[in-house]
mmCIF file of C-alpha atoms and ligand atoms in Angstrom:
data_model
loop_
_atom_site.group_PDB
_atom_site.id
_atom_site.type_symbol
_atom_site.label_atom_id
_atom_site.label_comp_id
_atom_site.label_asym_id
_atom_site.label_seq_id
_atom_site.Cartn_x
_atom_site.Cartn_y
_atom_site.Cartn_z
ATOM 1 C CA MET A 15 0.084 -0.063 0.099
ATOM 2 C CA SER A 16 1.431 3.492 -1.037
ATOM 3 C CA ASP A 17 1.657 6.104 1.510
ATOM 4 C CA ASN A 18 -1.236 8.077 -0.597
ATOM 5 C CA THR A 19 -3.763 5.292 0.132
ATOM 6 C CA VAL A 20 -6.248 6.763 2.892
ATOM 7 C CA LEU A 21 -8.559 3.427 2.751
ATOM 8 C CA ARG A 22 -8.101 0.035 1.525
ATOM 9 C CA LEU A 23 -10.771 -2.787 1.262
ATOM 10 C CA ASP A 24 -9.362 -6.291 0.530
ATOM 11 C CA GLY A 25 -11.968 -8.851 -0.609
ATOM 12 C CA VAL A 26 -14.590 -7.676 1.730
ATOM 13 C CA SER A 27 -17.637 -9.193 1.991
ATOM 14 C CA LYS A 28 -21.025 -8.842 3.958
ATOM 15 C CA SER A 29 -24.291 -10.953 3.740
ATOM 16 C CA TYR A 30 -27.577 -10.559 5.769
ATOM 17 C CA GLY A 31 -28.966 -13.855 5.866
ATOM 18 C CA THR A 32 -29.107 -14.995 2.052
ATOM 19 C CA VAL A 33 -28.483 -11.660 0.740
ATOM 20 C CA GLN A 34 -24.955 -11.121 -0.434
ATOM 21 C CA ALA A 35 -25.038 -7.281 0.567
ATOM 22 C CA VAL A 36 -21.156 -6.966 -0.442
ATOM 23 C CA ASP A 37 -19.336 -9.462 -2.388
ATOM 24 C CA ARG A 38 -15.473 -9.559 -2.246
ATOM 25 C CA ALA A 39 -15.068 -6.137 -2.979
ATOM 26 C CA SER A 40 -11.601 -4.737 -3.175
ATOM 27 C CA LEU A 41 -10.655 -1.008 -3.652
ATOM 28 C CA GLU A 42 -8.340 1.807 -2.865
ATOM 29 C CA VAL A 43 -9.030 5.446 -1.910
ATOM 30 C CA ARG A 44 -6.255 7.707 -2.588
ATOM 31 C CA ARG A 45 -5.536 11.028 -0.367
ATOM 32 C CA GLY A 46 -7.084 14.010 -1.476
ATOM 33 C CA GLU A 47 -9.750 12.455 -3.924
ATOM 34 C CA VAL A 48 -13.555 12.012 -4.040
ATOM 35 C CA PHE A 49 -14.171 8.255 -4.770
ATOM 36 C CA THR A 50 -17.421 7.523 -5.449
ATOM 37 C CA LEU A 51 -19.668 4.126 -5.241
ATOM 38 C CA LEU A 52 -22.237 4.320 -7.628
ATOM 39 C CA GLY A 53 -24.651 1.595 -8.652
ATOM 40 C CA PRO A 54 -28.389 0.908 -8.422
ATOM 41 C CA SER A 55 -30.566 0.398 -5.550
ATOM 42 C CA GLY A 56 -29.485 -2.908 -3.284
ATOM 43 C CA CYS A 57 -26.088 -2.977 -4.888
ATOM 44 C CA GLY A 58 -24.438 -2.867 -1.442
ATOM 45 C CA LYS A 59 -23.113 1.012 -1.594
ATOM 46 C CA THR A 60 -24.529 1.483 2.037
ATOM 47 C CA THR A 61 -23.301 -1.484 3.558
ATOM 48 C CA THR A 62 -19.909 -0.855 2.041
ATOM 49 C CA LEU A 63 -19.811 2.556 3.815
ATOM 50 C CA ARG A 64 -21.099 1.001 7.177
ATOM 51 C CA LEU A 65 -18.650 -1.541 7.023
ATOM 52 C CA VAL A 66 -15.792 1.274 6.681
ATOM 53 C CA ALA A 67 -17.550 3.494 9.098
ATOM 54 C CA GLY A 68 -17.547 0.479 11.651
ATOM 55 C CA LEU A 69 -21.281 0.188 12.140
ATOM 56 C CA ASP A 70 -21.071 -3.267 10.757
ATOM 57 C CA ASP A 71 -18.356 -5.724 10.541
ATOM 58 C CA PRO A 72 -17.601 -7.921 7.539
ATOM 59 C CA ASP A 73 -17.773 -11.472 7.224
ATOM 60 C CA ALA A 74 -14.574 -11.759 5.133
ATOM 61 C CA GLY A 75 -11.869 -9.703 4.040
ATOM 62 C CA GLU A 76 -9.751 -6.794 5.520
ATOM 63 C CA ILE A 77 -10.361 -3.097 5.967
ATOM 64 C CA THR A 78 -7.218 -0.640 6.313
ATOM 65 C CA LEU A 79 -7.451 3.033 7.371
ATOM 66 C CA ARG A 80 -4.427 5.218 6.897
ATOM 67 C CA GLY A 81 -2.322 1.875 7.308
ATOM 68 C CA ARG A 82 -3.811 0.799 10.210
ATOM 69 C CA VAL A 83 -6.247 -2.258 9.919
ATOM 70 C CA VAL A 84 -9.420 -1.336 11.428
ATOM 71 C CA ALA A 85 -11.101 -4.744 10.471
ATOM 72 C CA SER A 86 -10.066 -8.047 9.687
ATOM 73 C CA VAL A 87 -11.984 -11.419 9.866
ATOM 74 C CA SER A 88 -8.624 -13.602 9.580
ATOM 75 C CA ARG A 89 -7.071 -11.562 12.265
ATOM 76 C CA ARG A 90 -10.308 -11.117 14.502
ATOM 77 C CA LEU A 91 -9.632 -7.653 14.595
ATOM 78 C CA PHE A 92 -12.188 -4.678 14.968
ATOM 79 C CA VAL A 93 -11.693 -1.291 15.793
ATOM 80 C CA PRO A 94 -14.978 0.489 17.069
ATOM 81 C CA PRO A 95 -16.266 3.420 14.795
ATOM 82 C CA HIS A 96 -15.099 6.442 17.289
ATOM 83 C CA LYS A 97 -11.845 5.195 17.012
ATOM 84 C CA ARG A 98 -11.516 5.308 13.309
ATOM 85 C CA ASN A 99 -11.502 9.354 12.884
ATOM 86 C CA LEU A 100 -13.962 9.216 10.249
ATOM 87 C CA GLY A 101 -16.632 11.946 9.246
ATOM 88 C CA MET A 102 -19.893 10.838 8.191
ATOM 89 C CA VAL A 103 -23.036 12.364 6.611
ATOM 90 C CA PHE A 104 -25.824 10.051 5.862
ATOM 91 C CA GLN A 105 -28.828 10.505 3.946
ATOM 92 C CA SER A 106 -30.980 11.291 6.917
ATOM 93 C CA TYR A 107 -28.678 13.908 8.467
ATOM 94 C CA ALA A 108 -29.678 14.099 12.236
ATOM 95 C CA ILE A 109 -28.722 17.363 13.190
ATOM 96 C CA TRP A 110 -29.637 18.215 16.651
ATOM 97 C CA PRO A 111 -32.774 20.509 16.645
ATOM 98 C CA HIS A 112 -32.638 21.268 20.219
ATOM 99 C CA MET A 113 -29.174 22.918 19.796
ATOM 100 C CA THR A 114 -27.884 26.038 18.043
ATOM 101 C CA VAL A 115 -25.936 25.966 14.928
ATOM 102 C CA PHE A 116 -22.828 26.560 16.977
ATOM 103 C CA ASP A 117 -23.447 23.794 19.509
ATOM 104 C CA ASN A 118 -24.144 21.382 16.870
ATOM 105 C CA VAL A 119 -20.627 21.884 15.320
ATOM 106 C CA ALA A 120 -19.100 22.038 18.740
ATOM 107 C CA TYR A 121 -20.465 18.785 19.922
ATOM 108 C CA PRO A 122 -18.044 16.653 18.373
ATOM 109 C CA LEU A 123 -15.206 18.684 19.474
ATOM 110 C CA ARG A 124 -16.383 18.476 23.121
ATOM 111 C CA LEU A 125 -16.641 14.690 22.680
ATOM 112 C CA ARG A 126 -12.808 14.890 21.764
ATOM 113 C CA GLY A 127 -11.893 16.895 24.912
ATOM 114 C CA VAL A 128 -11.278 20.079 22.680
ATOM 115 C CA ARG A 129 -12.668 23.381 24.661
ATOM 116 C CA GLY A 130 -12.560 26.808 25.180
ATOM 117 C CA ARG A 131 -11.034 29.212 22.552
ATOM 118 C CA ALA A 132 -9.495 26.394 20.737
ATOM 119 C CA MET A 133 -12.828 24.872 19.987
ATOM 120 C CA ARG A 134 -14.567 28.207 19.301
ATOM 121 C CA GLU A 135 -11.956 29.112 16.549
ATOM 122 C CA ARG A 136 -12.243 25.702 14.983
ATOM 123 C CA VAL A 137 -16.161 25.863 14.772
ATOM 124 C CA GLU A 138 -16.231 29.524 13.690
ATOM 125 C CA ARG A 139 -13.593 28.579 10.891
ATOM 126 C CA VAL A 140 -15.533 25.619 9.529
ATOM 127 C CA LEU A 141 -19.151 27.366 9.512
ATOM 128 C CA GLU A 142 -17.119 30.262 7.736
ATOM 129 C CA LEU A 143 -15.966 27.921 5.151
ATOM 130 C CA VAL A 144 -19.503 26.708 4.075
ATOM 131 C CA GLY A 145 -21.287 30.202 4.453
ATOM 132 C CA LEU A 146 -22.849 29.696 7.712
ATOM 133 C CA GLY A 147 -20.527 32.359 9.366
ATOM 134 C CA GLY A 148 -23.137 34.899 11.423
ATOM 135 C CA LEU A 149 -25.616 32.098 11.986
ATOM 136 C CA GLU A 150 -23.666 30.580 15.125
ATOM 137 C CA ARG A 151 -26.660 31.665 17.611
ATOM 138 C CA ARG A 152 -29.516 30.481 15.518
ATOM 139 C CA SER A 153 -31.712 27.404 16.542
ATOM 140 C CA ALA A 154 -31.021 24.642 14.098
ATOM 141 C CA THR A 155 -34.425 23.803 13.262
ATOM 142 C CA LEU A 156 -34.760 27.473 11.864
ATOM 143 C CA LEU A 157 -32.373 26.781 9.054
ATOM 144 C CA SER A 158 -33.321 26.062 5.319
ATOM 145 C CA GLY A 159 -32.807 22.578 3.761
ATOM 146 C CA GLY A 160 -29.530 23.701 2.295
ATOM 147 C CA GLN A 161 -28.534 25.154 5.309
ATOM 148 C CA MET A 162 -29.138 22.205 7.531
ATOM 149 C CA GLN A 163 -27.353 20.059 4.589
ATOM 150 C CA ARG A 164 -24.289 22.394 5.181
ATOM 151 C CA LEU A 165 -24.467 22.138 8.907
ATOM 152 C CA ALA A 166 -24.613 18.446 9.166
ATOM 153 C CA LEU A 167 -21.126 18.704 6.650
ATOM 154 C CA CYS A 168 -19.802 21.244 9.278
ATOM 155 C CA ARG A 169 -20.334 18.790 11.822
ATOM 156 C CA ALA A 170 -18.352 16.042 10.199
ATOM 157 C CA LEU A 171 -15.465 18.276 9.025
ATOM 158 C CA VAL A 172 -14.701 20.112 12.236
ATOM 159 C CA TYR A 173 -12.340 17.448 13.882
ATOM 160 C CA GLU A 174 -10.582 17.265 10.536
ATOM 161 C CA PRO A 175 -11.511 13.372 9.816
ATOM 162 C CA ASP A 176 -8.951 11.420 7.870
ATOM 163 C CA LEU A 177 -11.924 10.331 5.292
ATOM 164 C CA LEU A 178 -15.237 11.780 4.784
ATOM 165 C CA LEU A 179 -18.080 9.184 4.320
ATOM 166 C CA LEU A 180 -21.142 10.538 2.429
ATOM 167 C CA ASP A 181 -24.223 8.616 1.869
ATOM 168 C CA GLU A 182 -26.516 10.140 -0.346
ATOM 169 C CA PRO A 183 -26.101 13.553 1.511
ATOM 170 C CA PHE A 184 -28.229 15.570 -1.058
ATOM 171 C CA SER A 185 -31.205 13.254 -1.679
ATOM 172 C CA ASN A 186 -33.551 15.132 0.637
ATOM 173 C CA LEU A 187 -32.878 18.560 -1.280
ATOM 174 C CA ASP A 188 -34.832 19.717 -4.316
ATOM 175 C CA ALA A 189 -33.147 19.654 -7.744
ATOM 176 C CA LYS A 190 -31.680 23.250 -7.716
ATOM 177 C CA LEU A 191 -30.189 23.158 -4.248
ATOM 178 C CA ARG A 192 -28.599 19.855 -4.991
ATOM 179 C CA GLU A 193 -26.906 21.183 -7.899
ATOM 180 C CA GLN A 194 -25.658 24.215 -6.047
ATOM 181 C CA MET A 195 -24.571 21.540 -3.216
ATOM 182 C CA ARG A 196 -22.599 19.596 -5.683
ATOM 183 C CA VAL A 197 -20.565 22.428 -6.611
ATOM 184 C CA GLU A 198 -20.158 23.675 -3.123
ATOM 185 C CA LEU A 199 -19.151 20.280 -2.134
ATOM 186 C CA LYS A 200 -16.538 20.228 -5.047
ATOM 187 C CA LEU A 201 -14.939 23.624 -4.000
ATOM 188 C CA LEU A 202 -15.054 22.781 -0.377
ATOM 189 C CA GLN A 203 -13.301 19.292 -0.897
ATOM 190 C CA ARG A 204 -10.722 21.128 -3.076
ATOM 191 C CA ARG A 205 -9.989 23.789 -0.421
ATOM 192 C CA LEU A 206 -9.500 21.716 2.291
ATOM 193 C CA GLY A 207 -8.067 18.872 0.502
ATOM 194 C CA ILE A 208 -10.251 16.050 2.305
ATOM 195 C CA THR A 209 -10.418 12.635 0.943
ATOM 196 C CA VAL A 210 -14.227 11.611 0.660
ATOM 197 C CA LEU A 211 -15.868 8.462 -0.040
ATOM 198 C CA PHE A 212 -18.949 9.202 -1.609
ATOM 199 C CA VAL A 213 -22.313 7.178 -2.381
ATOM 200 C CA THR A 214 -24.760 8.041 -4.674
ATOM 201 C CA HIS A 215 -27.145 6.257 -7.305
ATOM 202 C CA ASP A 216 -27.295 9.700 -9.354
ATOM 203 C CA GLN A 217 -24.701 9.507 -12.250
ATOM 204 C CA ILE A 218 -24.747 12.985 -12.655
ATOM 205 C CA GLU A 219 -23.585 13.646 -9.324
ATOM 206 C CA ALA A 220 -21.078 10.977 -9.672
ATOM 207 C CA LEU A 221 -19.694 11.742 -12.750
ATOM 208 C CA SER A 222 -19.355 15.895 -11.926
ATOM 209 C CA LEU A 223 -18.220 15.103 -8.345
ATOM 210 C CA SER A 224 -15.693 12.329 -8.543
ATOM 211 C CA ASN A 225 -12.056 11.952 -9.230
ATOM 212 C CA ARG A 226 -12.750 8.129 -9.626
ATOM 213 C CA ILE A 227 -15.819 6.005 -9.496
ATOM 214 C CA ALA A 228 -16.468 2.573 -8.554
ATOM 215 C CA VAL A 229 -19.369 1.106 -10.281
ATOM 216 C CA MET A 230 -21.262 -1.377 -8.258
ATOM 217 C CA ASP A 231 -23.354 -4.266 -9.235
ATOM 218 C CA ARG A 232 -24.523 -6.851 -6.801
ATOM 219 C CA GLY A 233 -21.993 -6.213 -4.308
ATOM 220 C CA ARG A 234 -19.092 -6.015 -6.292
ATOM 221 C CA ALA A 235 -16.688 -3.152 -7.944
ATOM 222 C CA GLU A 236 -17.633 -3.952 -11.429
ATOM 223 C CA GLN A 237 -15.254 -0.973 -12.728
ATOM 224 C CA ILE A 238 -13.120 1.592 -11.296
ATOM 225 C CA GLY A 239 -11.742 4.379 -13.080
ATOM 226 C CA SER A 240 -11.876 8.323 -14.012
ATOM 227 C CA PRO A 241 -15.642 9.386 -14.781
ATOM 228 C CA ARG A 242 -14.533 9.995 -18.466
ATOM 229 C CA SER A 243 -12.777 6.527 -18.682
ATOM 230 C CA LEU A 244 -15.694 4.692 -17.476
ATOM 231 C CA TYR A 245 -18.113 6.754 -19.954
ATOM 232 C CA GLU A 246 -16.064 6.372 -23.040
ATOM 233 C CA ALA A 247 -14.512 3.160 -22.551
ATOM 234 C CA PRO A 248 -17.014 0.843 -20.344
ATOM 235 C CA ALA A 249 -15.632 -2.666 -19.562
ATOM 236 C CA SER A 250 -18.886 -4.060 -19.543
ATOM 237 C CA ALA A 251 -22.744 -3.679 -20.921
ATOM 238 C CA PHE A 252 -23.766 -2.940 -17.350
ATOM 239 C CA VAL A 253 -21.424 -0.192 -16.894
ATOM 240 C CA ARG A 254 -22.240 1.253 -20.365
ATOM 241 C CA ASP A 255 -25.887 1.345 -19.740
ATOM 242 C CA PHE A 256 -25.790 2.400 -16.010
ATOM 243 C CA LEU A 257 -23.742 5.656 -17.022
ATOM 244 C CA GLY A 258 -25.479 8.011 -19.573
ATOM 245 C CA GLN A 259 -27.720 7.137 -22.544
ATOM 246 C CA THR A 260 -26.743 4.725 -25.001
ATOM 247 C CA VAL A 261 -28.512 4.098 -28.349
ATOM 248 C CA ILE A 262 -28.087 0.320 -28.961
ATOM 249 C CA LEU A 263 -28.738 -1.355 -32.576
ATOM 250 C CA THR A 264 -28.704 -5.034 -33.517
ATOM 251 C CA GLY A 265 -26.883 -6.798 -36.178
ATOM 252 C CA GLU A 266 -24.908 -9.603 -37.344
ATOM 253 C CA VAL A 267 -21.019 -9.587 -37.512
ATOM 254 C CA GLU A 268 -19.843 -9.311 -40.777
ATOM 255 C CA SER A 269 -16.268 -9.114 -40.646
ATOM 256 C CA PRO A 270 -14.790 -9.615 -37.119
ATOM 257 C CA GLY A 271 -11.567 -8.298 -35.792
ATOM 258 C CA THR A 272 -9.666 -7.481 -32.452
ATOM 259 C CA GLU A 273 -9.801 -3.576 -33.109
ATOM 260 C CA MET A 274 -12.319 -2.884 -35.540
ATOM 261 C CA VAL A 275 -15.512 -4.853 -35.893
ATOM 262 C CA ALA A 276 -17.926 -4.709 -39.117
ATOM 263 C CA VAL A 277 -21.606 -5.232 -38.392
ATOM 264 C CA ARG A 278 -24.582 -5.755 -40.957
ATOM 265 C CA MET A 279 -27.715 -4.313 -39.416
ATOM 266 C CA ASP A 280 -30.908 -6.146 -39.248
ATOM 267 C CA GLY A 281 -34.472 -5.468 -39.055
ATOM 268 C CA ALA A 282 -35.741 -2.179 -40.786
ATOM 269 C CA LEU A 283 -32.005 -1.041 -41.219
ATOM 270 C CA ASP A 284 -31.104 -4.293 -43.152
ATOM 271 C CA GLY A 285 -28.425 -3.875 -45.686
ATOM 272 C CA HIS A 286 -26.696 -1.110 -43.762
ATOM 273 C CA ARG A 287 -23.292 -1.781 -42.502
ATOM 274 C CA LEU A 288 -21.562 0.126 -39.384
ATOM 275 C CA VAL A 289 -18.011 -0.410 -38.332
ATOM 276 C CA GLY A 290 -17.153 0.018 -34.789
ATOM 277 C CA ARG A 291 -14.654 -0.642 -31.984
ATOM 278 C CA ALA A 292 -14.282 -3.956 -30.645
ATOM 279 C CA ALA A 293 -15.777 -3.620 -26.831
ATOM 280 C CA PRO A 294 -13.415 -5.292 -24.075
ATOM 281 C CA GLY A 295 -14.020 -9.120 -23.687
ATOM 282 C CA SER A 296 -13.517 -12.089 -26.114
ATOM 283 C CA PRO A 297 -13.552 -11.506 -29.754
ATOM 284 C CA LEU A 298 -16.927 -11.754 -31.563
ATOM 285 C CA ALA A 299 -17.151 -14.445 -34.575
ATOM 286 C CA ARG A 300 -18.619 -13.667 -37.966
ATOM 287 C CA GLY A 301 -22.214 -14.329 -38.196
ATOM 288 C CA VAL A 302 -22.926 -13.994 -34.231
ATOM 289 C CA LYS A 303 -25.448 -11.374 -33.317
ATOM 290 C CA ALA A 304 -24.062 -8.278 -32.115
ATOM 291 C CA HIS A 305 -25.111 -4.905 -30.271
ATOM 292 C CA VAL A 306 -23.714 -1.679 -31.650
ATOM 293 C CA ALA A 307 -23.580 1.133 -29.363
ATOM 294 C CA ILE A 308 -23.269 4.902 -29.451
ATOM 295 C CA ARG A 309 -23.872 7.500 -27.241
ATOM 296 C CA PRO A 310 -26.413 9.967 -28.754
ATOM 297 C CA GLU A 311 -24.423 13.197 -28.590
ATOM 298 C CA ASP A 312 -21.463 11.374 -30.482
ATOM 299 C CA ILE A 313 -24.148 10.777 -33.569
ATOM 300 C CA GLU A 314 -23.347 13.529 -36.252
ATOM 301 C CA VAL A 315 -26.426 14.894 -38.256
ATOM 302 C CA THR A 316 -24.400 15.040 -41.483
ATOM 303 C CA SER A 317 -26.756 16.268 -44.049
ATOM 304 C CA SER A 318 -30.216 17.138 -43.875
ATOM 305 C CA ASP A 319 -31.515 15.840 -47.254
ATOM 306 C CA GLY A 320 -31.412 12.196 -46.258
ATOM 307 C CA SER A 321 -29.217 11.424 -49.371
ATOM 308 C CA GLY A 322 -26.097 9.314 -49.106
ATOM 309 C CA SER A 323 -25.751 6.189 -47.110
ATOM 310 C CA ASP A 324 -22.112 5.077 -46.929
ATOM 311 C CA GLY A 325 -19.379 5.575 -44.577
ATOM 312 C CA ASN A 326 -21.142 4.622 -41.171
ATOM 313 C CA THR A 327 -24.320 6.255 -41.798
ATOM 314 C CA LEU A 328 -27.921 5.452 -40.924
ATOM 315 C CA PRO A 329 -31.094 7.304 -42.295
ATOM 316 C CA GLY A 330 -33.282 9.001 -39.866
ATOM 317 C CA LEU A 331 -36.802 11.005 -39.961
ATOM 318 C CA VAL A 332 -37.449 13.629 -37.434
ATOM 319 C CA GLU A 333 -40.912 12.445 -36.210
ATOM 320 C CA ALA A 334 -41.272 14.923 -33.311
ATOM 321 C CA LEU A 335 -39.190 18.167 -32.704
ATOM 322 C CA LEU A 336 -39.244 20.192 -29.298
ATOM 323 C CA PHE A 337 -37.629 23.581 -28.906
ATOM 324 C CA VAL A 338 -36.337 23.738 -25.417
ATOM 325 C CA GLY A 339 -34.766 26.973 -25.464
ATOM 326 C CA ASP A 340 -30.926 26.163 -25.746
ATOM 327 C CA ARG A 341 -31.577 23.642 -28.225
ATOM 328 C CA TYR A 342 -33.726 21.355 -30.094
ATOM 329 C CA GLU A 343 -34.835 17.686 -28.775
ATOM 330 C CA ALA A 344 -35.875 15.285 -31.743
ATOM 331 C CA ARG A 345 -37.231 12.101 -31.892
ATOM 332 C CA VAL A 346 -35.860 10.448 -34.612
ATOM 333 C CA ALA A 347 -37.039 7.369 -36.196
ATOM 334 C CA LEU A 348 -34.446 5.014 -37.606
ATOM 335 C CA GLY A 349 -35.273 2.803 -40.564
ATOM 336 C CA GLY A 350 -38.966 3.216 -39.164
ATOM 337 C CA GLU A 351 -38.631 0.853 -36.281
ATOM 338 C CA GLN A 352 -36.416 2.287 -33.427
ATOM 339 C CA ARG A 353 -36.786 5.809 -32.249
ATOM 340 C CA ILE A 354 -33.878 7.832 -30.523
ATOM 341 C CA LEU A 355 -33.701 11.254 -28.897
ATOM 342 C CA LEU A 356 -31.204 13.665 -30.390
ATOM 343 C CA PHE A 357 -30.210 16.890 -29.452
ATOM 344 C CA LEU A 358 -29.949 19.497 -32.501
ATOM 345 C CA GLY A 359 -28.479 22.838 -32.114
ATOM 346 C CA ARG A 360 -29.903 26.356 -32.737
ATOM 347 C CA GLY A 361 -27.865 27.263 -35.541
ATOM 348 C CA ARG A 362 -29.774 25.469 -37.988
ATOM 349 C CA GLU A 363 -33.712 25.191 -39.028
ATOM 350 C CA TRP A 364 -35.275 21.709 -38.442
ATOM 351 C CA ARG A 365 -38.562 20.456 -39.054
ATOM 352 C CA GLU A 366 -40.838 17.800 -38.448
ATOM 353 C CA GLY A 367 -41.045 15.330 -41.179
ATOM 354 C CA GLN A 368 -37.421 16.146 -42.158
ATOM 355 C CA ARG A 369 -35.334 13.431 -43.334
ATOM 356 C CA LEU A 370 -31.660 13.084 -41.811
ATOM 357 C CA THR A 371 -28.583 11.314 -42.570
ATOM 358 C CA LEU A 372 -26.949 10.471 -39.420
ATOM 359 C CA ARG A 373 -23.175 9.479 -39.111
ATOM 360 C CA LEU A 374 -21.858 7.152 -36.438
ATOM 361 C CA PRO A 375 -18.362 7.792 -36.393
ATOM 362 C CA PRO A 376 -16.554 4.200 -36.226
ATOM 363 C CA GLU A 377 -14.270 5.659 -33.213
ATOM 364 C CA VAL A 378 -17.054 6.339 -31.023
ATOM 365 C CA LEU A 379 -19.076 3.230 -31.724
ATOM 366 C CA SER A 380 -18.426 0.136 -29.856
ATOM 367 C CA VAL A 381 -19.730 -3.413 -31.040
ATOM 368 C CA TRP A 382 -20.867 -5.861 -28.261
ATOM 369 C CA PRO A 383 -21.946 -9.602 -27.919
ATOM 370 C CA ALA A 384 -25.953 -9.307 -28.117
HETATM 371 N N1 LIG B 407 -29.579 -4.662 8.141
HETATM 372 C C1 LIG B 407 -30.012 -5.383 7.141
HETATM 373 N N2 LIG B 407 -30.731 -6.730 7.007
HETATM 374 C C2 LIG B 407 -30.999 -7.581 5.945
HETATM 375 N N3 LIG B 407 -30.681 -7.061 4.508
HETATM 376 C C3 LIG B 407 -29.668 -5.731 4.653
HETATM 377 C C4 LIG B 407 -29.707 -5.042 5.606
HETATM 378 N N4 LIG B 407 -28.828 -3.972 5.181
HETATM 379 C C5 LIG B 407 -29.042 -3.982 3.655
HETATM 380 N N5 LIG B 407 -29.509 -5.397 3.532
HETATM 381 C C6 LIG B 407 -29.605 -5.980 2.189
HETATM 382 O O1 LIG B 407 -28.403 -5.595 1.485
HETATM 383 C C7 LIG B 407 -28.569 -5.258 0.122
HETATM 384 C C8 LIG B 407 -27.809 -4.180 -0.310
HETATM 385 O O2 LIG B 407 -28.267 -2.974 0.691
HETATM 386 P P1 LIG B 407 -27.577 -1.536 0.779
HETATM 387 O O3 LIG B 407 -28.481 -0.689 1.602
HETATM 388 O O4 LIG B 407 -26.056 -1.607 1.003
HETATM 389 O O5 LIG B 407 -27.767 -1.007 -0.873
HETATM 390 P P2 LIG B 407 -27.532 0.415 -1.331
HETATM 391 O O6 LIG B 407 -26.767 0.101 -2.620
HETATM 392 O O7 LIG B 407 -27.170 1.369 -0.461
HETATM 393 O O8 LIG B 407 -29.085 0.874 -2.013
HETATM 394 P P3 LIG B 407 -29.927 2.222 -2.100
HETATM 395 O O9 LIG B 407 -29.442 2.761 -3.437
HETATM 396 O O10 LIG B 407 -31.273 1.834 -2.285
HETATM 397 O O11 LIG B 407 -29.572 3.077 -0.808
HETATM 398 C C9 LIG B 407 -30.126 -5.042 -0.270
HETATM 399 O O12 LIG B 407 -30.479 -6.098 -0.835
HETATM 400 C C10 LIG B 407 -30.666 -4.637 1.261
HETATM 401 O O13 LIG B 407 -31.855 -5.171 1.104
HETATM 402 MG MG1 LIG B 408 -27.930 3.077 0.497
#
């Protein structure tokens, strides 16, 4: 383990009865990064966080914090939560309603024996950092949702934890406030240089906040990487479909290859041929069914007269056109059968009933086993 590793999970498992909540999860969180566990409901995100926090003990594996083993099944070792120096903000951030803003933040310090002026200064500094300066004497119940959220963050930050655990901390906020908190958390995290293990099932939140993401499925980290690498080079169909929108077309492999694969489309697009990158995994044989996948924003609308059909293109027909201010959202029919949603710029005139030629550049098209 390098000096830069704050948290390390080694083959950690946890089951509840017959449910395998976490299944041999292994990962490393480095100092100063925001590392996010992203995955569908029930995939084991909260359980993983609870194991790190010491609110639950693993059935197998080992958890190391800052080079110190805090949970190990084989060594029969378990360090309780209050000795792990972690900050935690969970979905239902429990601020103490009977206390003032100041006392809410001071409480964790008092617990740790910090008192007097040193305590006051630290509380004031952290409240200032998140924009709650001046509200010290206010009762915690008289704060807005966003302010309560920030107060919960303060309480977790004030004793400078080695690692901050955040479990869907913005899920109680409305969409606008969520966006605002996302930016604020990012700025705060950078300013303080804190290490964060973040849990969400919201992909925008994950993509925008994280240095690295582990996409989880059924208790396992399916793929770990930077937001861009996961988005642009997913290692499995699960990761591909979980992150962002994907247009998927079906066909049959015409000429296989380890780098590029040509696929003959079927159904209403029969006769069209698309070349794309071979997805990770075992190579596809000639004649097998394949999925051709592309992000909608990577589709180029090359001409608006519907002519020309070579060079990785498909014909499209604008069925419905919605002007949404900054762009058009168009429902486009491909060969009459499949419909996709495309965003079209305001720079050109579009109309319903218009025929389009869609180019699907080979370098951003990937070919998967169906
Ligand atoms: N205390 C428990 N007793 C029994 N089953 C549990 C317990 N805690 C979690 N589980 C089960 O373990 C699995 C993983 O749960 P977990 O809460 O970790 O999921 P999650 O990824 O956080 O989901 P969500 O996005 O809905 O919060 C689920 O099937 C859940 O029902
Ligand atoms: Mg959860």
